[in-house]
Amino acid sequence: MTAPLGFTADDHRLLTELRRDLHRHPELSWNETRTQERLERVLRYSGIIDVRRIARTGLVARIRGRDAGAPVIALRGDIDALPITEATGLDFSSATDGVMHACGHDVHASWAVGAALLLSRAPAAGDVLVVLQPAEEVGEGAREVLASGVLDGVRAIFGAHVDRRFAVGEVVAQAGPVAASVDTFHIVLTGEGAHGARPQEARDPIVGAAELIGSLQTIVSRRLDPALPGVVTVGVIHAGSASNIIPESAELMGTIRATTAVSRALLVGELQRITHAVAGTHGLTAEVLISDGTPAVVNSPDGAAWAAQAVRDVLGERALVPLGTTNMGGEDFAFYLEKIPGCFLRVGAREAGGEHRAAHTPRFYPAEDALFIGASVLAQCARVAGSPSSV
Ligand code: NI
């Protein structure tokens, strides 16, 4: 592909090299120092000089609009990688053992730079803040960016994710929930240990844990409205040390996913209620710790309408496709959308003839052409949302 979507051949080379370099040198959440430096350098090289370091290992670039009084729009690209050993066989595969851009954030960082480039040449009405956000994978970066105050007063925010469920050229930009909330639970059941031959002297946390795991399955099947998506998964169970010992305690950990605040509260509340009830029937005490993670990603109606218009402008009506089933993964872009209207898009990243490969796996890679589509669509989102007629 040469010079598509408003990019020159030089842009194409610059952004492709940037993406491949970031891919080759992935960095884990909060350790994106080389990435930060590389992105800062490429922005300045491209003539975008108003660049500041924020949120420890992040950046914000301000691209001047045509009218100083027009509303400010934000675009966000996340930049961190995952603790996975790469097995794509790409010739720009990770040079760092055990770390890989397995979620496409190398492309997200590059398309944010591409959008900045396009907006510096064909500005939006108002200023555009291009945020290069660290630590998305641990659900912390967005909160840190918000805490920096850099987004105060912004009218709308847009971000996007590569997605191999969709072909290159397809884009999802729809209102409502598009990704789930992510909460983590940690349960400790405590009873009384005994010799394995004398269960009558014990209060057995293993039998309690076994029953609890079964009972937790009834939260989604019996308590949640079947029309709403939800997940309660036990991912860890630890108990015991020998075949003839009943241990003192058992530990369970897992994840809770929901797409609305009401269903999220229901799943958490039922998990607590059922855990204490089951523990009670076995004479155990239960300690339940819930760590609040990211909320559901809910696109606002106006944000989604602006984004859909941007997709039509750049790629035509036929590029817009429905999400289909809700993604039960999480995304810390949710924190921005709690405060600012906007839209989180999904950008098709499956090349012609390619198969689906899931993100967060060693063989995941997004088709490179998605980079230019993402950049162009995000830049256009800023122009549409910032235009004086968009109220
Ligand atoms: Ni991701």
Short mmCIF file of C-alpha atoms and ligand atoms in Angstrom, two decimals:
data_model
loop_
_atom_site.label_atom_id
_atom_site.label_comp_id
_atom_site.label_asym_id
_atom_site.label_seq_id
_atom_site.Cartn_x
_atom_site.Cartn_y
_atom_site.Cartn_z
CA MET A 1 0.00 0.00 0.00
CA THR A 2 1.51 3.35 -0.93
CA ALA A 3 0.48 6.75 0.34
CA PRO A 4 -3.12 5.91 1.25
CA LEU A 5 -5.64 8.02 3.13
CA GLY A 6 -3.89 11.37 2.90
CA PHE A 7 -0.42 10.10 3.77
CA THR A 8 2.62 10.77 1.59
CA ALA A 9 5.09 8.05 0.71
CA ASP A 10 7.44 9.58 3.31
CA ASP A 11 4.74 9.39 6.01
CA HIS A 12 4.11 5.80 5.05
CA ARG A 13 7.77 4.95 5.49
CA LEU A 14 8.08 6.91 8.75
CA LEU A 15 5.02 5.33 10.36
CA THR A 16 5.84 1.81 9.18
CA GLU A 17 9.36 2.14 10.57
CA LEU A 18 8.01 3.56 13.82
CA ARG A 19 5.54 0.71 14.23
CA ARG A 20 8.14 -1.96 13.50
CA ASP A 21 10.65 -0.35 15.83
CA LEU A 22 8.11 -0.20 18.67
CA HIS A 23 7.16 -3.80 17.96
CA ARG A 24 10.79 -4.87 18.11
CA HIS A 25 11.32 -3.07 21.43
CA PRO A 26 8.19 -3.71 23.52
CA GLU A 27 8.06 -2.43 27.09
CA LEU A 28 5.78 -3.47 29.95
CA SER A 29 3.34 -1.13 31.70
CA TRP A 30 5.05 1.79 33.48
CA ASN A 31 8.37 0.87 31.91
CA GLU A 32 7.76 2.50 28.53
CA THR A 33 10.77 4.82 28.75
CA ARG A 34 12.36 3.95 25.40
CA THR A 35 8.92 4.02 23.79
CA GLN A 36 8.21 7.45 25.30
CA GLU A 37 11.51 8.81 24.04
CA ARG A 38 11.05 7.30 20.57
CA LEU A 39 7.53 8.73 20.23
CA GLU A 40 8.62 12.14 21.47
CA ARG A 41 11.43 12.16 18.92
CA VAL A 42 9.24 11.19 15.97
CA LEU A 43 6.61 13.81 16.88
CA ARG A 44 9.22 16.59 17.07
CA TYR A 45 10.86 15.36 13.86
CA SER A 46 7.46 15.67 12.20
CA GLY A 47 7.21 19.31 13.23
CA ILE A 48 4.90 18.76 16.20
CA ILE A 49 6.77 20.67 18.86
CA ASP A 50 4.19 21.15 21.63
CA VAL A 51 4.90 17.79 23.26
CA ARG A 52 4.94 17.20 27.01
CA ARG A 53 5.66 14.18 29.16
CA ILE A 54 2.71 13.22 31.36
CA ALA A 55 1.60 10.26 33.47
CA ARG A 56 5.20 9.14 34.13
CA THR A 57 5.90 7.34 30.83
CA GLY A 58 3.25 8.99 28.64
CA LEU A 59 3.12 12.02 26.34
CA VAL A 60 0.64 14.61 25.19
CA ALA A 61 1.03 16.54 21.94
CA ARG A 62 -1.09 19.60 21.25
CA ILE A 63 -1.95 20.23 17.61
CA ARG A 64 -3.20 23.75 17.00
CA GLY A 65 -6.66 24.17 15.54
CA ARG A 66 -7.88 26.87 13.18
CA ASP A 67 -9.80 28.74 15.87
CA ALA A 68 -8.46 29.26 19.41
CA GLY A 69 -12.04 29.45 20.78
CA ALA A 70 -13.25 26.14 19.33
CA PRO A 71 -13.66 23.08 21.59
CA VAL A 72 -10.65 20.89 22.31
CA ILE A 73 -10.80 17.22 21.29
CA ALA A 74 -8.57 14.42 22.61
CA LEU A 75 -7.29 11.32 20.82
CA ARG A 76 -5.67 8.50 22.73
CA GLY A 77 -3.25 5.75 21.72
CA ASP A 78 -1.97 3.27 24.30
CA ILE A 79 1.69 2.22 24.18
CA ASP A 80 2.47 -0.70 26.52
CA ALA A 81 3.21 -4.37 25.80
CA LEU A 82 2.54 -7.71 27.52
CA PRO A 83 4.58 -10.38 29.33
CA ILE A 84 4.31 -12.92 26.48
CA THR A 85 7.02 -14.59 24.39
CA GLU A 86 6.45 -13.75 20.74
CA ALA A 87 5.90 -16.52 18.18
CA THR A 88 4.70 -14.60 15.13
CA GLY A 89 7.86 -15.16 13.10
CA LEU A 90 7.71 -11.50 11.91
CA ASP A 91 11.12 -10.21 10.89
CA PHE A 92 10.66 -7.33 13.35
CA SER A 93 9.69 -9.69 16.20
CA SER A 94 10.37 -8.67 19.79
CA ALA A 95 14.04 -8.42 20.69
CA THR A 96 13.14 -8.64 24.37
CA ASP A 97 12.61 -12.12 25.78
CA GLY A 98 9.22 -12.62 27.36
CA VAL A 99 7.81 -9.24 26.31
CA MET A 100 5.66 -8.73 23.24
CA HIS A 101 3.29 -6.24 21.65
CA ALA A 102 0.58 -8.91 21.68
CA CYS A 103 -2.32 -6.46 21.85
CA GLY A 104 -1.37 -4.15 18.97
CA HIS A 105 -0.47 -1.13 21.09
CA ASP A 106 2.56 -0.64 18.79
CA VAL A 107 0.01 0.10 16.06
CA HIS A 108 -2.12 2.25 18.39
CA ALA A 109 0.88 4.41 19.32
CA SER A 110 1.82 4.72 15.65
CA TRP A 111 -1.67 5.65 14.49
CA ALA A 112 -1.86 8.32 17.17
CA VAL A 113 1.34 9.81 15.73
CA GLY A 114 -0.15 9.44 12.22
CA ALA A 115 -3.30 11.29 13.34
CA ALA A 116 -1.14 14.09 14.80
CA LEU A 117 0.67 14.36 11.47
CA LEU A 118 -2.57 14.60 9.49
CA LEU A 119 -4.05 17.15 11.90
CA SER A 120 -0.95 19.32 11.75
CA ARG A 121 -1.56 19.64 8.00
CA ALA A 122 -5.37 19.74 7.94
CA PRO A 123 -6.30 21.01 11.42
CA ALA A 124 -9.55 20.53 13.28
CA ALA A 125 -11.56 23.60 14.32
CA GLY A 126 -10.05 23.60 17.81
CA ASP A 127 -6.86 22.22 19.31
CA VAL A 128 -6.43 18.46 19.45
CA LEU A 129 -4.62 16.72 22.28
CA VAL A 130 -2.97 13.48 21.19
CA VAL A 131 -2.41 11.40 24.31
CA LEU A 132 0.11 8.55 24.22
CA GLN A 133 -0.98 6.59 27.26
CA PRO A 134 1.13 4.13 29.22
CA ALA A 135 0.01 1.19 31.35
CA GLU A 136 -3.29 0.28 29.71
CA GLU A 137 -2.71 -3.45 30.27
CA VAL A 138 -2.69 -3.00 34.04
CA GLY A 139 -5.72 -0.69 33.93
CA GLU A 140 -3.85 2.23 35.50
CA GLY A 141 -2.64 4.57 32.77
CA ALA A 142 -5.93 6.31 31.93
CA ARG A 143 -6.51 7.21 35.58
CA GLU A 144 -3.04 8.74 35.76
CA VAL A 145 -3.66 10.77 32.58
CA LEU A 146 -6.97 12.04 34.02
CA ALA A 147 -5.27 12.89 37.32
CA SER A 148 -2.72 15.02 35.45
CA GLY A 149 -5.57 17.38 34.52
CA VAL A 150 -4.46 17.53 30.90
CA LEU A 151 -7.94 16.51 29.69
CA ASP A 152 -9.88 19.03 31.81
CA GLY A 153 -12.40 20.86 29.65
CA VAL A 154 -12.04 18.54 26.65
CA ARG A 155 -15.27 18.21 24.66
CA ALA A 156 -14.81 14.64 23.40
CA ILE A 157 -12.27 11.82 23.38
CA PHE A 158 -11.65 9.06 20.85
CA GLY A 159 -9.55 5.92 20.90
CA ALA A 160 -9.50 2.66 19.00
CA HIS A 161 -8.29 -0.92 19.09
CA VAL A 162 -7.09 -3.19 16.31
CA ASP A 163 -9.29 -6.26 15.96
CA ARG A 164 -8.69 -9.30 13.77
CA ARG A 165 -12.33 -10.34 13.99
CA PHE A 166 -12.83 -7.63 11.38
CA ALA A 167 -11.21 -7.30 7.97
CA VAL A 168 -8.95 -4.36 7.14
CA GLY A 169 -11.29 -1.58 6.03
CA GLU A 170 -14.08 -2.49 8.47
CA VAL A 171 -14.59 -0.25 11.51
CA VAL A 172 -16.96 -0.45 14.48
CA ALA A 173 -18.21 2.86 15.89
CA GLN A 174 -21.38 2.31 17.88
CA ALA A 175 -23.08 3.71 20.97
CA GLY A 176 -23.49 1.77 24.20
CA PRO A 177 -21.30 -0.82 25.92
CA VAL A 178 -18.48 -2.20 23.75
CA ALA A 179 -16.24 -3.76 26.42
CA ALA A 180 -16.83 -5.12 29.91
CA SER A 181 -15.98 -3.98 33.40
CA VAL A 182 -13.19 -5.97 35.02
CA ASP A 183 -13.18 -6.68 38.76
CA THR A 184 -10.98 -9.18 40.54
CA PHE A 185 -12.01 -11.22 43.57
CA HIS A 186 -9.91 -12.96 46.19
CA ILE A 187 -11.63 -15.30 48.65
CA VAL A 188 -10.08 -17.00 51.67
CA LEU A 189 -12.14 -19.72 53.37
CA THR A 190 -10.84 -20.58 56.81
CA GLY A 191 -11.85 -23.67 58.79
CA GLU A 192 -9.96 -26.01 61.03
CA GLY A 193 -7.35 -28.49 59.95
CA ALA A 194 -7.18 -32.13 60.98
CA HIS A 195 -5.69 -35.49 60.06
CA GLY A 196 -7.13 -36.66 56.75
CA ALA A 197 -8.35 -39.82 58.49
CA ARG A 198 -10.44 -37.85 61.02
CA PRO A 199 -12.66 -35.43 59.04
CA GLN A 200 -15.08 -35.24 61.98
CA GLU A 201 -12.44 -33.17 63.80
CA ALA A 202 -12.09 -30.68 60.94
CA ARG A 203 -14.03 -27.90 59.35
CA ASP A 204 -12.90 -28.68 55.84
CA PRO A 205 -12.24 -25.64 53.59
CA ILE A 206 -11.64 -27.86 50.54
CA VAL A 207 -15.16 -29.29 50.57
CA GLY A 208 -16.45 -25.77 51.19
CA ALA A 209 -14.41 -24.39 48.27
CA ALA A 210 -15.68 -27.17 45.98
CA GLU A 211 -19.28 -26.36 46.79
CA LEU A 212 -18.60 -22.64 46.49
CA ILE A 213 -17.17 -22.98 42.98
CA GLY A 214 -20.34 -24.80 41.92
CA SER A 215 -22.61 -22.26 43.61
CA LEU A 216 -20.83 -19.30 42.02
CA GLN A 217 -21.90 -20.67 38.62
CA THR A 218 -25.51 -19.90 39.56
CA ILE A 219 -24.84 -16.14 39.72
CA VAL A 220 -24.78 -15.73 35.95
CA SER A 221 -27.21 -18.58 35.21
CA ARG A 222 -29.85 -17.77 37.90
CA ARG A 223 -29.39 -14.22 39.20
CA LEU A 224 -28.37 -12.18 36.13
CA ASP A 225 -30.95 -11.10 33.55
CA PRO A 226 -30.30 -13.55 30.67
CA ALA A 227 -30.44 -10.64 28.24
CA LEU A 228 -27.35 -9.11 29.86
CA PRO A 229 -23.81 -10.44 29.42
CA GLY A 230 -21.81 -11.33 32.51
CA VAL A 231 -18.94 -13.56 33.59
CA VAL A 232 -17.82 -14.99 36.93
CA THR A 233 -14.67 -17.08 36.47
CA VAL A 234 -12.65 -18.78 39.18
CA GLY A 235 -9.12 -18.79 37.82
CA VAL A 236 -7.10 -19.81 40.85
CA ILE A 237 -7.60 -22.29 43.66
CA HIS A 238 -4.97 -23.02 46.28
CA ALA A 239 -5.37 -25.38 49.21
CA GLY A 240 -3.63 -28.18 50.97
CA SER A 241 -0.14 -29.63 51.21
CA ALA A 242 -0.46 -33.41 51.60
CA SER A 243 -2.91 -36.18 50.75
CA ASN A 244 -3.58 -37.04 54.41
CA ILE A 245 -4.02 -33.53 55.81
CA ILE A 246 -7.16 -31.42 55.87
CA PRO A 247 -5.80 -27.88 55.57
CA GLU A 248 -6.82 -24.83 57.58
CA SER A 249 -7.77 -22.69 54.63
CA ALA A 250 -8.47 -22.51 50.92
CA GLU A 251 -7.96 -19.58 48.61
CA LEU A 252 -9.81 -18.72 45.39
CA MET A 253 -9.25 -15.92 42.91
CA GLY A 254 -11.13 -14.92 39.83
CA THR A 255 -12.57 -12.27 37.57
CA ILE A 256 -16.00 -10.64 37.24
CA ARG A 257 -17.13 -9.06 33.94
CA ALA A 258 -20.24 -7.02 33.25
CA THR A 259 -21.41 -4.37 30.79
CA THR A 260 -23.58 -2.12 32.99
CA ALA A 261 -23.10 -0.58 36.42
CA VAL A 262 -26.25 -2.37 37.65
CA SER A 263 -25.21 -5.84 36.49
CA ARG A 264 -21.69 -5.21 37.79
CA ALA A 265 -23.06 -4.41 41.26
CA LEU A 266 -25.34 -7.46 41.13
CA LEU A 267 -22.51 -9.86 40.25
CA VAL A 268 -20.27 -8.46 43.00
CA GLY A 269 -23.07 -8.47 45.58
CA GLU A 270 -24.14 -12.04 44.78
CA LEU A 271 -20.57 -13.28 44.89
CA GLN A 272 -20.24 -11.88 48.42
CA ARG A 273 -23.64 -13.18 49.56
CA ILE A 274 -23.16 -16.71 48.21
CA THR A 275 -19.61 -16.96 49.51
CA HIS A 276 -20.67 -16.11 53.07
CA ALA A 277 -23.71 -18.40 52.86
CA VAL A 278 -21.74 -21.41 51.60
CA ALA A 279 -18.98 -20.77 54.12
CA GLY A 280 -21.62 -20.70 56.87
CA THR A 281 -23.05 -24.08 55.94
CA HIS A 282 -19.58 -25.61 56.28
CA GLY A 283 -18.68 -23.85 59.53
CA LEU A 284 -16.04 -21.79 57.73
CA THR A 285 -15.32 -18.10 57.84
CA ALA A 286 -14.99 -16.25 54.56
CA GLU A 287 -12.98 -13.22 53.68
CA VAL A 288 -13.90 -11.67 50.32
CA LEU A 289 -11.75 -8.98 48.74
CA ILE A 290 -12.94 -7.28 45.56
CA SER A 291 -10.52 -5.04 43.68
CA ASP A 292 -12.36 -2.53 41.56
CA GLY A 293 -10.90 -2.61 38.10
CA THR A 294 -11.96 -0.77 34.98
CA PRO A 295 -15.64 0.02 34.38
CA ALA A 296 -17.43 -1.06 31.21
CA VAL A 297 -16.53 0.90 28.07
CA VAL A 298 -19.75 2.72 27.17
CA ASN A 299 -19.69 4.92 24.08
CA SER A 300 -21.87 8.02 24.34
CA PRO A 301 -24.54 8.52 21.63
CA ASP A 302 -22.98 11.77 20.36
CA GLY A 303 -19.45 10.36 20.53
CA ALA A 304 -20.49 7.32 18.50
CA ALA A 305 -22.35 9.50 15.99
CA TRP A 306 -19.25 11.69 15.47
CA ALA A 307 -17.04 8.62 15.09
CA ALA A 308 -19.44 6.97 12.62
CA GLN A 309 -19.46 10.17 10.57
CA ALA A 310 -15.66 10.17 10.57
CA VAL A 311 -15.62 6.56 9.31
CA ARG A 312 -18.06 7.47 6.52
CA ASP A 313 -15.93 10.49 5.56
CA VAL A 314 -12.71 8.48 5.37
CA LEU A 315 -13.83 5.06 4.16
CA GLY A 316 -17.46 5.34 3.05
CA GLU A 317 -20.69 4.01 4.54
CA ARG A 318 -19.89 0.37 3.84
CA ALA A 319 -16.91 0.38 6.18
CA LEU A 320 -19.16 0.69 9.23
CA VAL A 321 -19.92 -2.73 10.66
CA PRO A 322 -21.72 -3.78 13.86
CA LEU A 323 -19.71 -5.08 16.81
CA GLY A 324 -21.83 -8.22 17.04
CA THR A 325 -21.42 -9.80 20.45
CA THR A 326 -20.02 -7.56 23.19
CA ASN A 327 -16.35 -7.94 23.91
CA MET A 328 -16.06 -9.18 27.52
CA GLY A 329 -12.46 -8.05 27.71
CA GLY A 330 -11.65 -4.82 29.51
CA GLU A 331 -10.10 -1.54 28.40
CA ASP A 332 -9.10 1.36 30.62
CA PHE A 333 -10.44 3.86 28.04
CA ALA A 334 -13.59 3.33 30.15
CA PHE A 335 -12.24 5.81 32.71
CA TYR A 336 -12.17 8.59 30.11
CA LEU A 337 -15.71 7.80 28.97
CA GLU A 338 -16.98 8.06 32.55
CA LYS A 339 -15.97 11.74 32.46
CA ILE A 340 -15.91 12.78 28.80
CA PRO A 341 -18.26 11.94 25.91
CA GLY A 342 -16.58 9.97 23.18
CA CYS A 343 -16.18 6.72 21.37
CA PHE A 344 -13.90 3.72 21.44
CA LEU A 345 -13.73 2.23 17.94
CA ARG A 346 -12.59 -1.13 16.71
CA VAL A 347 -10.49 -1.08 13.59
CA GLY A 348 -10.42 -4.21 11.42
CA ALA A 349 -6.92 -5.72 11.31
CA ARG A 350 -7.32 -9.05 9.48
CA GLU A 351 -5.54 -9.08 6.14
CA ALA A 352 -7.21 -10.62 3.08
CA GLY A 353 -7.23 -14.40 3.46
CA GLY A 354 -6.02 -14.16 7.07
CA GLU A 355 -7.56 -16.01 9.98
CA HIS A 356 -8.70 -14.77 13.34
CA ARG A 357 -5.94 -14.66 15.93
CA ALA A 358 -6.82 -13.48 19.39
CA ALA A 359 -5.01 -10.61 21.07
CA HIS A 360 -2.90 -11.51 24.13
CA THR A 361 -1.58 -14.66 22.41
CA PRO A 362 1.98 -15.30 21.10
CA ARG A 363 0.91 -15.34 17.43
CA PHE A 364 -1.22 -12.19 17.40
CA TYR A 365 -0.38 -9.50 14.92
CA PRO A 366 -2.54 -6.78 13.36
CA ALA A 367 -2.31 -6.16 9.62
CA GLU A 368 -0.10 -3.10 9.14
CA ASP A 369 -2.60 -1.37 6.83
CA ALA A 370 -4.85 -0.92 9.88
CA LEU A 371 -2.34 1.67 11.13
CA PHE A 372 -3.18 4.14 8.35
CA ILE A 373 -6.91 3.56 8.61
CA GLY A 374 -6.83 4.10 12.38
CA ALA A 375 -4.78 7.29 12.00
CA SER A 376 -7.00 8.73 9.33
CA VAL A 377 -10.27 7.86 11.10
CA LEU A 378 -9.08 9.23 14.45
CA ALA A 379 -7.91 12.49 12.87
CA GLN A 380 -11.30 12.81 11.20
CA CYS A 381 -13.07 12.08 14.52
CA ALA A 382 -11.34 15.17 15.93
CA ARG A 383 -12.42 17.28 12.95
CA VAL A 384 -16.05 16.10 13.08
CA ALA A 385 -16.45 16.37 16.87
CA GLY A 386 -14.68 19.72 17.01
CA SER A 387 -16.67 21.31 14.24
CA PRO A 388 -18.95 24.18 15.34
CA SER A 389 -21.99 22.40 13.86
CA SER A 390 -21.46 19.35 16.11
CA VAL A 391 -23.49 20.32 19.17
NI NI B 1 -5.17 -3.66 23.99
#
